[in-house]
Amino acid sequence: MSDVSTDMSVQGLGLNMGSATAKNILGKDDFLKLLVTQLHYQDPLNPMEGTEFSTQLAQFSSVEELQNIDKSLQQSLDANYLLTTSINNTMASTVIGHDVKAYGNQIHLGDSKQAYLNFDLGNDAKNVKIEILDENDQVKRTINLDNLSKGDQSILWDGEDNVGITLPNGNYHYRVTATDADGNAVSTQSYVCGTITGVRYGNNGAVLMLGDLEIQMSDVYEITNS
């Protein structure tokens, strides 16, 4: 087909080429419109050859088949997601009352005005600094410790800030940095632990309740009987 007829085809279709470029895809409806328009504007003295016409029909059929495969694949993925979510929700309800350890650095300060700061040291540490921050990421308390051994550590915070004022109840979080005797950084991993008191179901799946704290199932690495 000539360039003129091609231009007429696009204009006759009224296709939004900018949109097609943005989506980077040509659907089967667009393909069919192009084919019909091509037949409409072809030169009567130089009609489309039969082989070329057959090739374009085969291409149209391939486009349709690929779209059908994509639709079936998406349906399969959706079904798998629903099944996985259902299994996770069912499993979550069975761990209520069990003790759990999960990656995280959140803590809740309640009426007792005490909270444990749990973390793991990759090696023995000469100096350890723990910073406790409020929900606005403002440092409220800094705790410096010396000569802690490799492994799990649990430090009791008295709920006070750096000037000795008791902080209000609420959620806080903390960060831990450590160095060895040579001044080299020691790896740290904070975690939360406690008894699972309930499960909340949301758009992202089941969330475990540890009193006033919430943790994701994906962050849990240990569950034991209380």
CSV table of C-alpha atoms in Angstrom, one decimal:
chain,number,residue,atom,x,y,z
A,1,MET,CA,0.0,0.0,0.0
A,2,SER,CA,1.3,3.5,-0.8
A,3,ASP,CA,2.3,6.1,1.9
A,4,VAL,CA,-0.7,8.2,0.9
A,5,SER,CA,-3.1,5.4,1.7
A,6,THR,CA,-1.4,4.7,4.9
A,7,ASP,CA,-1.7,8.3,6.0
A,8,MET,CA,-5.4,8.2,5.0
A,9,SER,CA,-5.8,5.1,7.0
A,10,VAL,CA,-4.6,6.6,10.2
A,11,GLN,CA,-6.6,9.8,9.7
A,12,GLY,CA,-9.7,7.8,8.8
A,13,LEU,CA,-9.4,5.7,11.9
A,14,GLY,CA,-9.0,8.7,14.2
A,15,LEU,CA,-6.5,6.7,16.3
A,16,ASN,CA,-4.8,8.5,19.2
A,17,MET,CA,-1.2,7.7,18.3
A,18,GLY,CA,0.1,9.6,21.3
A,19,SER,CA,-1.9,7.3,23.5
A,20,ALA,CA,-0.7,4.2,21.7
A,21,THR,CA,2.9,5.3,22.1
A,22,ALA,CA,2.3,5.9,25.8
A,23,LYS,CA,0.8,2.5,26.3
A,24,ASN,CA,3.3,0.9,24.0
A,25,ILE,CA,0.7,-1.6,22.9
A,26,LEU,CA,-1.6,-2.2,19.9
A,27,GLY,CA,-4.8,-4.0,20.9
A,28,LYS,CA,-6.7,-6.4,18.6
A,29,ASP,CA,-9.5,-3.8,18.1
A,30,ASP,CA,-6.9,-1.3,16.8
A,31,PHE,CA,-5.4,-3.9,14.6
A,32,LEU,CA,-8.8,-4.8,13.1
A,33,LYS,CA,-9.5,-1.1,12.5
A,34,LEU,CA,-6.2,-0.7,10.7
A,35,LEU,CA,-6.9,-3.8,8.5
A,36,VAL,CA,-10.4,-2.7,7.6
A,37,THR,CA,-9.2,0.9,6.8
A,38,GLN,CA,-6.4,-0.5,4.7
A,39,LEU,CA,-8.9,-2.5,2.6
A,40,HIS,CA,-11.1,0.6,2.3
A,41,TYR,CA,-8.3,2.9,1.0
A,42,GLN,CA,-6.4,0.5,-1.2
A,43,ASP,CA,-5.8,1.4,-4.8
A,44,PRO,CA,-8.5,-0.4,-7.0
A,45,LEU,CA,-5.9,-0.7,-9.8
A,46,ASN,CA,-3.3,-2.2,-7.5
A,47,PRO,CA,-5.3,-4.4,-5.0
A,48,MET,CA,-3.6,-6.1,-2.0
A,49,GLU,CA,-2.1,-9.4,-2.9
A,50,GLY,CA,-3.7,-12.5,-1.4
A,51,THR,CA,-0.5,-13.6,0.3
A,52,GLU,CA,-0.2,-10.2,2.1
A,53,PHE,CA,-3.8,-10.3,3.1
A,54,SER,CA,-3.4,-13.8,4.6
A,55,THR,CA,-0.3,-12.7,6.5
A,56,GLN,CA,-2.2,-9.8,8.1
A,57,LEU,CA,-5.1,-12.1,9.1
A,58,ALA,CA,-2.6,-14.4,10.7
A,59,GLN,CA,-1.0,-11.5,12.6
A,60,PHE,CA,-4.4,-10.4,13.8
A,61,SER,CA,-5.1,-14.0,15.0
A,62,SER,CA,-1.8,-14.0,16.9
A,63,VAL,CA,-2.5,-10.7,18.6
A,64,GLU,CA,-5.9,-12.0,19.8
A,65,GLU,CA,-4.4,-15.3,21.1
A,66,LEU,CA,-1.7,-13.4,23.0
A,67,GLN,CA,-4.3,-11.2,24.6
A,68,ASN,CA,-6.3,-14.2,25.6
A,69,ILE,CA,-3.2,-15.9,27.1
A,70,ASP,CA,-2.4,-12.7,29.1
A,71,LYS,CA,-6.0,-12.6,30.4
A,72,SER,CA,-5.9,-16.3,31.5
A,73,LEU,CA,-2.5,-15.7,33.2
A,74,GLN,CA,-3.8,-12.7,35.1
A,75,GLN,CA,-6.8,-14.7,36.3
A,76,SER,CA,-4.5,-17.5,37.5
A,77,LEU,CA,-2.3,-15.0,39.4
A,78,ASP,CA,-5.4,-13.5,41.0
A,79,ALA,CA,-6.6,-16.9,42.1
A,80,ASN,CA,-3.2,-17.8,43.6
A,81,TYR,CA,-3.1,-14.5,45.5
A,82,LEU,CA,-6.5,-15.1,47.0
A,83,LEU,CA,-5.6,-18.6,48.0
A,84,THR,CA,-2.3,-17.5,49.6
A,85,THR,CA,-4.1,-14.7,51.5
A,86,SER,CA,-6.7,-17.1,52.8
A,87,ILE,CA,-4.0,-19.5,54.0
A,88,ASN,CA,-2.1,-16.8,55.7
A,89,ASN,CA,-5.2,-15.4,57.4
A,90,THR,CA,-6.1,-18.9,58.7
A,91,MET,CA,-2.6,-19.5,60.0
A,92,ALA,CA,-2.5,-16.1,61.7
A,93,SER,CA,-5.5,-16.9,63.9
A,94,THR,CA,-3.8,-20.1,65.2
A,95,VAL,CA,-0.9,-18.2,66.8
A,96,ILE,CA,-2.9,-16.1,69.2
A,97,GLY,CA,-1.5,-16.6,72.7
A,98,HIS,CA,2.0,-17.7,71.4
A,99,ASP,CA,5.2,-15.8,72.0
A,100,VAL,CA,6.8,-14.3,68.9
A,101,LYS,CA,10.0,-12.6,67.7
A,102,ALA,CA,9.8,-10.3,64.7
A,103,TYR,CA,12.2,-7.9,63.0
A,104,GLY,CA,11.4,-4.4,63.9
A,105,ASN,CA,12.3,-1.5,66.2
A,106,GLN,CA,9.0,-0.2,67.5
A,107,ILE,CA,8.1,0.0,71.2
A,108,HIS,CA,5.1,1.1,73.2
A,109,LEU,CA,5.4,3.1,76.4
A,110,GLY,CA,2.4,2.3,78.6
A,111,ASP,CA,1.3,3.1,82.1
A,112,SER,CA,4.1,1.0,83.6
A,113,LYS,CA,6.5,3.6,82.0
A,114,GLN,CA,8.9,0.8,81.1
A,115,ALA,CA,9.8,-0.8,77.8
A,116,TYR,CA,12.4,-3.3,76.7
A,117,LEU,CA,14.8,-2.5,73.8
A,118,ASN,CA,15.8,-5.8,72.1
A,119,PHE,CA,18.6,-6.2,69.6
A,120,ASP,CA,21.2,-8.6,68.4
A,121,LEU,CA,25.0,-7.9,68.1
A,122,GLY,CA,26.9,-9.6,65.3
A,123,ASN,CA,30.1,-9.5,67.4
A,124,ASP,CA,31.3,-8.3,70.8
A,125,ALA,CA,31.0,-4.6,71.1
A,126,LYS,CA,33.1,-2.1,73.1
A,127,ASN,CA,30.6,0.8,72.7
A,128,VAL,CA,26.9,0.6,72.0
A,129,LYS,CA,24.6,3.6,71.4
A,130,ILE,CA,20.8,3.4,71.6
A,131,GLU,CA,18.7,6.3,70.4
A,132,ILE,CA,15.0,6.4,71.3
A,133,LEU,CA,12.8,8.5,68.9
A,134,ASP,CA,9.2,9.6,69.0
A,135,GLU,CA,6.7,9.4,66.1
A,136,ASN,CA,8.1,12.5,64.6
A,137,ASP,CA,11.6,11.0,64.5
A,138,GLN,CA,12.9,13.3,67.2
A,139,VAL,CA,15.5,11.8,69.5
A,140,LYS,CA,14.1,11.8,73.0
A,141,ARG,CA,16.7,9.6,74.8
A,142,THR,CA,20.2,8.4,74.1
A,143,ILE,CA,21.6,5.4,76.1
A,144,ASN,CA,25.3,4.6,75.9
A,145,LEU,CA,26.5,1.1,77.0
A,146,ASP,CA,30.0,-0.5,77.2
A,147,ASN,CA,31.3,-4.0,76.7
A,148,LEU,CA,28.3,-6.0,75.5
A,149,SER,CA,28.8,-9.6,74.2
A,150,LYS,CA,27.8,-10.9,70.9
A,151,GLY,CA,24.2,-12.1,70.6
A,152,ASP,CA,20.8,-11.1,71.9
A,153,GLN,CA,20.6,-8.1,74.2
A,154,SER,CA,17.6,-6.7,76.1
A,155,ILE,CA,17.8,-3.3,77.8
A,156,LEU,CA,15.1,-1.9,80.0
A,157,TRP,CA,14.2,1.7,79.3
A,158,ASP,CA,12.6,3.7,82.2
A,159,GLY,CA,10.5,5.9,79.9
A,160,GLU,CA,12.4,9.1,80.6
A,161,ASP,CA,14.0,11.5,78.2
A,162,ASN,CA,17.6,12.9,78.3
A,163,VAL,CA,16.8,15.4,81.1
A,164,GLY,CA,14.9,12.9,83.3
A,165,ILE,CA,11.3,13.8,82.3
A,166,THR,CA,8.9,10.9,82.0
A,167,LEU,CA,7.6,10.8,78.4
A,168,PRO,CA,3.9,10.4,77.6
A,169,ASN,CA,2.4,7.1,76.7
A,170,GLY,CA,2.6,6.2,73.0
A,171,ASN,CA,4.5,4.5,70.3
A,172,TYR,CA,8.3,5.1,69.9
A,173,HIS,CA,11.1,3.5,68.0
A,174,TYR,CA,14.8,3.1,68.4
A,175,ARG,CA,18.0,2.6,66.5
A,176,VAL,CA,21.2,0.9,67.7
A,177,THR,CA,24.8,1.5,66.6
A,178,ALA,CA,27.9,-0.3,67.9
A,179,THR,CA,31.7,-0.5,67.5
A,180,ASP,CA,34.3,-3.0,68.6
A,181,ALA,CA,37.5,-2.4,70.5
A,182,ASP,CA,39.2,-1.3,67.3
A,183,GLY,CA,36.5,1.2,66.4
A,184,ASN,CA,35.1,-0.9,63.6
A,185,ALA,CA,31.3,-1.0,63.2
A,186,VAL,CA,29.5,-4.0,64.6
A,187,SER,CA,26.3,-5.2,62.9
A,188,THR,CA,23.1,-4.9,64.8
A,189,GLN,CA,19.5,-6.1,64.3
A,190,SER,CA,16.7,-4.8,66.4
A,191,TYR,CA,13.6,-7.0,67.1
A,192,VAL,CA,10.4,-7.0,69.0
A,193,CYS,CA,9.1,-9.8,71.1
A,194,GLY,CA,6.0,-10.5,73.1
A,195,THR,CA,2.8,-12.5,73.3
A,196,ILE,CA,0.3,-12.3,70.4
A,197,THR,CA,-2.9,-10.9,71.7
A,198,GLY,CA,-4.9,-10.8,68.5
A,199,VAL,CA,-5.0,-10.5,64.7
A,200,ARG,CA,-6.2,-7.7,62.5
A,201,TYR,CA,-7.1,-8.3,58.9
A,202,GLY,CA,-6.5,-5.5,56.4
A,203,ASN,CA,-5.9,-4.9,52.7
A,204,ASN,CA,-2.3,-6.2,53.0
A,205,GLY,CA,-3.3,-9.3,54.8
A,206,ALA,CA,-3.1,-10.4,58.5
A,207,VAL,CA,-1.4,-8.2,61.0
A,208,LEU,CA,-0.4,-9.6,64.4
A,209,MET,CA,-1.2,-7.6,67.6
A,210,LEU,CA,1.4,-7.5,70.4
A,211,GLY,CA,-0.6,-5.5,72.9
A,212,ASP,CA,-0.5,-2.0,71.4
A,213,LEU,CA,2.0,-2.9,68.7
A,214,GLU,CA,1.3,-4.3,65.2
A,215,ILE,CA,3.7,-6.5,63.3
A,216,GLN,CA,3.5,-7.9,59.8
A,217,MET,CA,3.5,-11.7,59.4
A,218,SER,CA,6.4,-11.4,57.0
A,219,ASP,CA,8.6,-9.9,59.8
A,220,VAL,CA,8.1,-12.9,62.1
A,221,TYR,CA,11.1,-15.2,62.4
A,222,GLU,CA,10.2,-17.2,65.6
A,223,ILE,CA,7.0,-18.4,67.2
A,224,THR,CA,7.0,-20.4,70.4
A,225,ASN,CA,4.4,-21.6,73.0
A,226,SER,CA,3.9,-19.0,75.7
